[in-house]
């Protein structure tokens, strides 16, 4: 027997494996791109510390027009949660930094890209709590009292990009894969505080299908309630869905993605729930999971970018 294999306690390719001595190896190594002014889009970015305690941070993106409008115009806000099976990737990687620069430019939004603690070193619900802390930090700049949104997100100093440029009546949540799962949890929490958002964009969401538990999910979330955990399988909770406090939801699936059926199941459940809002689903033909991140220059990625931007700006969109 291979000695290396004998020493492995858990293996979840292509994400990570855990050795019997507790050592964690990741199959995917994430690079780091510093904030900057993007040379093609002229989008500016900066990193902010949200909580020293958890080393929680985020990257903020400012569109070109926000830099030159002398603070007279307010922009929609997009809170974005990166994917990666709760265990890999970062908002500071080249994949997500490139995507957010392009999305901010195309949509003309302010974006906050959340850096949450990764599993398995930080078991779930750490990622959910980190995202909620950033959410609180964001809304602490809105003029609302922070006690209305309990959590550790109150800033020591206000961030001018948030105070000067954001229209807090037009806030969107978005994420891909596991990030879409986390974004949905944020909306559930915000709904419990009677805070109404403009919309939510779920890109190739990682949800359960109610048939069997996901082994990775079980390992990184030891406190899960199982196959129908509302965080894993919100489609099974009609009362939760009908209370979602946003105006519009966009669900994005890809024809060749193994998670495609989960996105459709969620869409159909929202439709059946009696939720009082607009829900749409967009399916990209001939593409697989997060194709737009892996091949951002392909034709379908460009079309998909415009569909997301159109949803944010309420221009309207159509499926491929």
Short mmCIF file of C-alpha atoms in Angstrom, two decimals:
data_model
loop_
_atom_site.label_atom_id
_atom_site.label_comp_id
_atom_site.label_asym_id
_atom_site.label_seq_id
_atom_site.Cartn_x
_atom_site.Cartn_y
_atom_site.Cartn_z
CA UNK A 1 0.00 0.00 0.00
CA UNK A 2 1.17 3.50 -0.86
CA UNK A 3 2.36 5.04 2.43
CA UNK A 4 1.00 8.47 1.47
CA UNK A 5 -2.47 7.04 0.87
CA UNK A 6 -2.31 5.09 4.13
CA UNK A 7 -1.74 8.35 5.98
CA UNK A 8 -4.78 10.09 4.49
CA UNK A 9 -7.85 10.24 6.72
CA UNK A 10 -10.20 12.12 4.35
CA UNK A 11 -9.90 12.93 0.67
CA UNK A 12 -12.13 15.36 -1.22
CA UNK A 13 -10.61 15.93 -4.66
CA UNK A 14 -10.31 18.38 -6.34
CA UNK A 15 -10.43 20.48 -3.16
CA UNK A 16 -8.43 19.08 -0.24
CA UNK A 17 -7.32 16.02 1.68
CA UNK A 18 -6.69 15.58 5.39
CA UNK A 19 -3.85 13.43 6.75
CA UNK A 20 -4.20 11.40 9.91
CA UNK A 21 -1.79 13.76 11.64
CA UNK A 22 -4.15 16.67 10.88
CA UNK A 23 -2.14 18.14 8.00
CA UNK A 24 -4.37 19.58 5.25
CA UNK A 25 -3.31 19.57 1.60
CA UNK A 26 -5.22 21.56 -1.00
CA UNK A 27 -5.27 20.42 -4.59
CA UNK A 28 -5.99 23.96 -5.72
CA UNK A 29 -3.49 26.65 -4.80
CA UNK A 30 -4.85 30.19 -4.92
CA UNK A 31 -2.78 33.12 -6.15
CA UNK A 32 -2.99 36.68 -4.84
CA UNK A 33 -3.52 39.81 -6.94
CA UNK A 34 -3.16 43.14 -5.10
CA UNK A 35 -5.85 45.83 -5.41
CA UNK A 36 -5.22 48.38 -8.12
CA UNK A 37 -6.74 50.42 -10.89
CA UNK A 38 -7.61 47.87 -13.58
CA UNK A 39 -5.89 49.02 -16.80
CA UNK A 40 -8.67 47.88 -19.17
CA UNK A 41 -11.80 48.91 -17.24
CA UNK A 42 -10.30 51.65 -15.01
CA UNK A 43 -12.18 50.08 -12.09
CA UNK A 44 -10.44 50.86 -8.82
CA UNK A 45 -10.15 48.41 -5.93
CA UNK A 46 -8.98 48.49 -2.34
CA UNK A 47 -8.85 46.03 0.55
CA UNK A 48 -10.46 46.76 3.91
CA UNK A 49 -10.22 45.04 7.28
CA UNK A 50 -13.64 44.20 8.70
CA UNK A 51 -12.62 42.38 11.88
CA UNK A 52 -9.13 42.04 13.36
CA UNK A 53 -10.40 39.25 15.58
CA UNK A 54 -11.14 36.85 12.72
CA UNK A 55 -8.76 38.49 10.24
CA UNK A 56 -11.87 39.18 8.21
CA UNK A 57 -11.49 41.40 5.17
CA UNK A 58 -13.10 42.34 1.87
CA UNK A 59 -12.15 43.91 -1.43
CA UNK A 60 -14.17 46.91 -2.64
CA UNK A 61 -14.52 47.85 -6.30
CA UNK A 62 -15.39 51.30 -7.62
CA UNK A 63 -16.48 51.79 -11.26
CA UNK A 64 -14.79 54.38 -13.45
CA UNK A 65 -17.79 56.73 -13.40
CA UNK A 66 -17.81 56.79 -9.58
CA UNK A 67 -14.26 58.12 -9.55
CA UNK A 68 -15.09 61.08 -11.77
CA UNK A 69 -18.59 62.10 -10.64
CA UNK A 70 -17.49 64.17 -7.62
CA UNK A 71 -19.71 62.18 -5.23
CA UNK A 72 -22.93 63.40 -6.84
CA UNK A 73 -24.18 60.03 -8.07
CA UNK A 74 -25.07 56.96 -6.03
CA UNK A 75 -24.57 53.45 -7.40
CA UNK A 76 -26.16 50.06 -6.74
CA UNK A 77 -24.21 47.82 -4.37
CA UNK A 78 -23.31 44.20 -5.08
CA UNK A 79 -22.15 42.02 -2.19
CA UNK A 80 -20.36 39.10 -3.85
CA UNK A 81 -19.42 35.74 -2.28
CA UNK A 82 -16.82 33.61 -4.04
CA UNK A 83 -17.22 29.89 -4.60
CA UNK A 84 -14.86 26.98 -4.06
CA UNK A 85 -16.69 24.30 -2.03
CA UNK A 86 -16.34 26.46 1.11
CA UNK A 87 -12.69 25.36 1.20
CA UNK A 88 -10.67 26.95 -1.63
CA UNK A 89 -10.34 30.23 -3.52
CA UNK A 90 -10.34 33.86 -2.40
CA UNK A 91 -11.68 37.24 -3.52
CA UNK A 92 -8.01 38.22 -4.02
CA UNK A 93 -7.26 35.50 -6.59
CA UNK A 94 -6.74 36.35 -10.25
CA UNK A 95 -9.95 34.49 -11.15
CA UNK A 96 -12.23 36.53 -8.90
CA UNK A 97 -10.34 39.80 -9.15
CA UNK A 98 -10.65 39.69 -12.94
CA UNK A 99 -14.31 38.73 -12.81
CA UNK A 100 -15.27 41.48 -10.33
CA UNK A 101 -13.39 44.13 -12.29
CA UNK A 102 -15.29 43.21 -15.44
CA UNK A 103 -18.66 42.82 -13.69
CA UNK A 104 -18.33 46.18 -11.92
CA UNK A 105 -17.43 47.85 -15.21
CA UNK A 106 -20.28 46.22 -17.13
CA UNK A 107 -22.89 46.79 -14.40
CA UNK A 108 -21.71 50.12 -12.98
CA UNK A 109 -22.04 48.98 -9.39
CA UNK A 110 -20.00 49.26 -6.24
CA UNK A 111 -18.95 45.72 -5.28
CA UNK A 112 -17.83 44.24 -2.00
CA UNK A 113 -16.13 40.86 -2.44
CA UNK A 114 -16.09 38.90 0.83
CA UNK A 115 -13.04 37.07 2.19
CA UNK A 116 -14.46 34.40 4.53
CA UNK A 117 -12.63 31.77 6.56
CA UNK A 118 -12.22 28.50 4.72
CA UNK A 119 -13.09 24.96 5.77
CA UNK A 120 -11.97 22.48 6.96
CA UNK A 121 -9.68 24.50 9.26
CA UNK A 122 -12.72 26.62 10.06
CA UNK A 123 -15.79 24.34 10.03
CA UNK A 124 -19.11 25.71 8.92
CA UNK A 125 -20.92 27.90 9.95
CA UNK A 126 -17.77 30.11 10.09
CA UNK A 127 -18.17 31.20 6.46
CA UNK A 128 -21.81 32.18 7.03
CA UNK A 129 -20.96 34.18 10.13
CA UNK A 130 -18.09 35.95 8.34
CA UNK A 131 -20.35 36.91 5.45
CA UNK A 132 -22.95 38.20 7.92
CA UNK A 133 -20.27 40.31 9.62
CA UNK A 134 -19.37 41.90 6.29
CA UNK A 135 -23.06 42.47 5.58
CA UNK A 136 -23.39 44.30 8.90
CA UNK A 137 -20.28 46.34 8.14
CA UNK A 138 -21.74 47.34 4.79
CA UNK A 139 -25.05 48.47 6.25
CA UNK A 140 -23.39 50.33 9.08
CA UNK A 141 -22.60 52.94 6.39
CA UNK A 142 -26.25 53.32 5.40
CA UNK A 143 -27.31 55.61 8.23
CA UNK A 144 -29.25 52.84 9.95
CA UNK A 145 -28.46 52.10 13.57
CA UNK A 146 -26.13 49.14 13.85
CA UNK A 147 -28.27 47.58 16.59
CA UNK A 148 -30.87 47.00 13.89
CA UNK A 149 -28.38 44.54 12.38
CA UNK A 150 -26.66 42.80 15.29
CA UNK A 151 -23.20 41.47 14.64
CA UNK A 152 -19.51 42.39 14.85
CA UNK A 153 -19.49 44.43 11.65
CA UNK A 154 -19.48 48.01 12.99
CA UNK A 155 -16.43 49.81 11.54
CA UNK A 156 -13.94 51.68 13.66
CA UNK A 157 -13.76 54.25 10.87
CA UNK A 158 -16.31 54.69 8.06
CA UNK A 159 -15.12 53.71 4.61
CA UNK A 160 -15.58 56.70 2.22
CA UNK A 161 -16.25 54.51 -0.81
CA UNK A 162 -19.24 53.03 1.00
CA UNK A 163 -20.49 56.29 2.52
CA UNK A 164 -20.06 58.47 -0.56
CA UNK A 165 -21.09 56.25 -3.46
CA UNK A 166 -23.62 53.58 -2.45
CA UNK A 167 -27.38 53.73 -2.94
CA UNK A 168 -28.57 51.50 -0.09
CA UNK A 169 -32.03 51.17 -1.63
CA UNK A 170 -30.45 49.09 -4.44
CA UNK A 171 -28.46 46.31 -2.79
CA UNK A 172 -27.85 42.96 -4.47
CA UNK A 173 -26.44 39.70 -3.12
CA UNK A 174 -24.61 37.36 -5.47
CA UNK A 175 -22.32 34.37 -5.46
CA UNK A 176 -21.31 31.32 -7.42
CA UNK A 177 -21.47 27.67 -6.33
CA UNK A 178 -20.81 27.56 -2.57
CA UNK A 179 -20.80 31.36 -2.64
CA UNK A 180 -24.36 31.30 -3.95
CA UNK A 181 -25.26 29.09 -1.00
CA UNK A 182 -23.74 31.64 1.40
CA UNK A 183 -25.43 34.55 -0.41
CA UNK A 184 -28.79 32.84 0.04
CA UNK A 185 -28.14 32.47 3.77
CA UNK A 186 -27.41 36.20 3.94
CA UNK A 187 -30.78 36.95 2.39
CA UNK A 188 -32.50 34.62 4.87
CA UNK A 189 -30.82 36.45 7.77
CA UNK A 190 -31.59 39.88 6.32
CA UNK A 191 -35.22 38.83 5.84
CA UNK A 192 -35.44 37.89 9.51
CA UNK A 193 -34.47 41.50 10.31
CA UNK A 194 -37.14 42.88 7.94
CA UNK A 195 -34.51 44.37 5.68
CA UNK A 196 -35.62 44.37 2.03
CA UNK A 197 -32.96 44.11 -0.67
CA UNK A 198 -33.28 44.76 -4.38
CA UNK A 199 -32.21 41.35 -5.64
CA UNK A 200 -30.18 38.16 -5.45
CA UNK A 201 -28.17 36.39 -8.16
CA UNK A 202 -27.40 32.71 -7.61
CA UNK A 203 -24.82 31.44 -10.11
CA UNK A 204 -24.60 27.63 -10.41
CA UNK A 205 -25.68 27.31 -6.75
CA UNK A 206 -24.45 24.52 -4.50
CA UNK A 207 -27.67 23.29 -2.92
CA UNK A 208 -28.85 19.85 -1.87
CA UNK A 209 -31.46 17.96 -3.82
CA UNK A 210 -33.09 16.19 -0.88
CA UNK A 211 -31.98 12.74 -1.99
CA UNK A 212 -28.71 12.12 -0.19
CA UNK A 213 -26.32 14.07 1.98
CA UNK A 214 -23.18 15.48 0.44
CA UNK A 215 -20.11 13.87 2.07
CA UNK A 216 -18.03 17.03 1.83
CA UNK A 217 -20.86 19.03 3.42
CA UNK A 218 -21.16 16.51 6.27
CA UNK A 219 -17.43 16.68 6.96
CA UNK A 220 -17.02 20.47 6.95
CA UNK A 221 -20.31 21.13 8.79
CA UNK A 222 -20.39 18.73 11.75
CA UNK A 223 -23.42 20.53 13.19
CA UNK A 224 -25.59 20.13 10.10
CA UNK A 225 -29.11 18.85 10.56
CA UNK A 226 -28.69 16.58 7.54
CA UNK A 227 -30.15 16.23 4.10
CA UNK A 228 -32.86 18.84 4.66
CA UNK A 229 -30.67 21.38 6.45
CA UNK A 230 -32.13 24.74 5.33
CA UNK A 231 -28.65 25.97 4.42
CA UNK A 232 -27.95 22.95 2.23
CA UNK A 233 -31.44 22.44 0.85
CA UNK A 234 -33.47 25.66 1.14
CA UNK A 235 -35.81 24.43 -1.62
CA UNK A 236 -37.30 22.00 0.89
CA UNK A 237 -38.40 24.87 3.16
CA UNK A 238 -41.35 26.64 1.57
CA UNK A 239 -42.00 28.86 4.59
CA UNK A 240 -38.41 30.09 4.40
CA UNK A 241 -38.63 30.84 0.68
CA UNK A 242 -41.92 32.74 0.84
CA UNK A 243 -40.43 35.13 3.41
CA UNK A 244 -37.38 36.14 1.36
CA UNK A 245 -37.30 39.93 1.45
CA UNK A 246 -36.00 40.98 -1.92
CA UNK A 247 -37.77 42.09 -5.08
CA UNK A 248 -36.06 39.92 -7.67
CA UNK A 249 -34.12 36.66 -7.89
CA UNK A 250 -32.01 35.44 -10.81
CA UNK A 251 -30.91 31.80 -10.84
CA UNK A 252 -28.20 30.81 -13.30
CA UNK A 253 -27.50 27.24 -14.38
CA UNK A 254 -25.30 25.61 -17.03
CA UNK A 255 -26.50 22.74 -19.20
CA UNK A 256 -23.47 20.48 -18.54
CA UNK A 257 -23.15 21.30 -14.82
CA UNK A 258 -23.86 18.45 -12.39
CA UNK A 259 -25.49 21.03 -10.11
CA UNK A 260 -27.91 22.12 -12.85
CA UNK A 261 -30.88 20.17 -11.47
CA UNK A 262 -30.38 21.71 -8.03
CA UNK A 263 -30.72 25.19 -9.50
CA UNK A 264 -33.91 24.21 -11.33
CA UNK A 265 -35.28 22.55 -8.18
CA UNK A 266 -34.70 25.76 -6.23
CA UNK A 267 -36.33 27.86 -8.97
CA UNK A 268 -39.41 25.64 -9.08
CA UNK A 269 -39.69 25.66 -5.28
CA UNK A 270 -39.59 29.45 -5.16
CA UNK A 271 -42.31 29.59 -7.81
CA UNK A 272 -44.50 27.18 -5.81
CA UNK A 273 -43.87 28.87 -2.48
CA UNK A 274 -46.05 31.89 -3.17
CA UNK A 275 -43.11 34.24 -2.77
CA UNK A 276 -44.14 37.76 -3.76
CA UNK A 277 -41.36 38.73 -6.15
CA UNK A 278 -39.93 38.23 -9.63
CA UNK A 279 -37.91 35.05 -10.14
CA UNK A 280 -36.11 34.16 -13.37
CA UNK A 281 -33.81 31.35 -14.43
CA UNK A 282 -31.11 31.54 -17.10
CA UNK A 283 -29.56 28.37 -18.53
CA UNK A 284 -26.41 28.52 -20.61
CA UNK A 285 -26.33 25.76 -23.20
CA UNK A 286 -23.25 23.63 -23.76
CA UNK A 287 -21.35 24.91 -20.73
CA UNK A 288 -20.30 23.43 -17.38
CA UNK A 289 -19.85 24.62 -13.81
CA UNK A 290 -18.52 28.21 -13.45
CA UNK A 291 -17.45 28.24 -17.11
CA UNK A 292 -17.50 32.05 -17.06
CA UNK A 293 -14.71 32.09 -14.46
CA UNK A 294 -12.60 29.36 -16.05
CA UNK A 295 -12.85 30.76 -19.58
CA UNK A 296 -13.85 34.42 -19.22
CA UNK A 297 -13.00 35.27 -22.83
CA UNK A 298 -15.33 32.72 -24.41
CA UNK A 299 -18.42 33.94 -26.26
CA UNK A 300 -20.88 32.50 -23.74
CA UNK A 301 -19.02 34.16 -20.85
CA UNK A 302 -19.44 37.53 -22.53
CA UNK A 303 -23.14 36.94 -23.11
CA UNK A 304 -23.61 35.75 -19.54
CA UNK A 305 -21.84 38.85 -18.19
CA UNK A 306 -24.34 41.04 -20.03
CA UNK A 307 -27.26 38.99 -18.69
CA UNK A 308 -26.12 39.51 -15.09
CA UNK A 309 -25.50 43.22 -15.70
CA UNK A 310 -28.93 43.56 -17.33
CA UNK A 311 -30.59 41.96 -14.31
CA UNK A 312 -28.83 44.38 -11.97
CA UNK A 313 -29.83 47.35 -14.08
CA UNK A 314 -33.29 45.94 -14.80
CA UNK A 315 -32.92 46.15 -18.55
CA UNK A 316 -34.18 42.62 -19.03
CA UNK A 317 -32.46 39.49 -20.24
CA UNK A 318 -33.13 36.28 -22.09
CA UNK A 319 -31.78 32.75 -21.85
CA UNK A 320 -29.15 31.58 -24.29
#
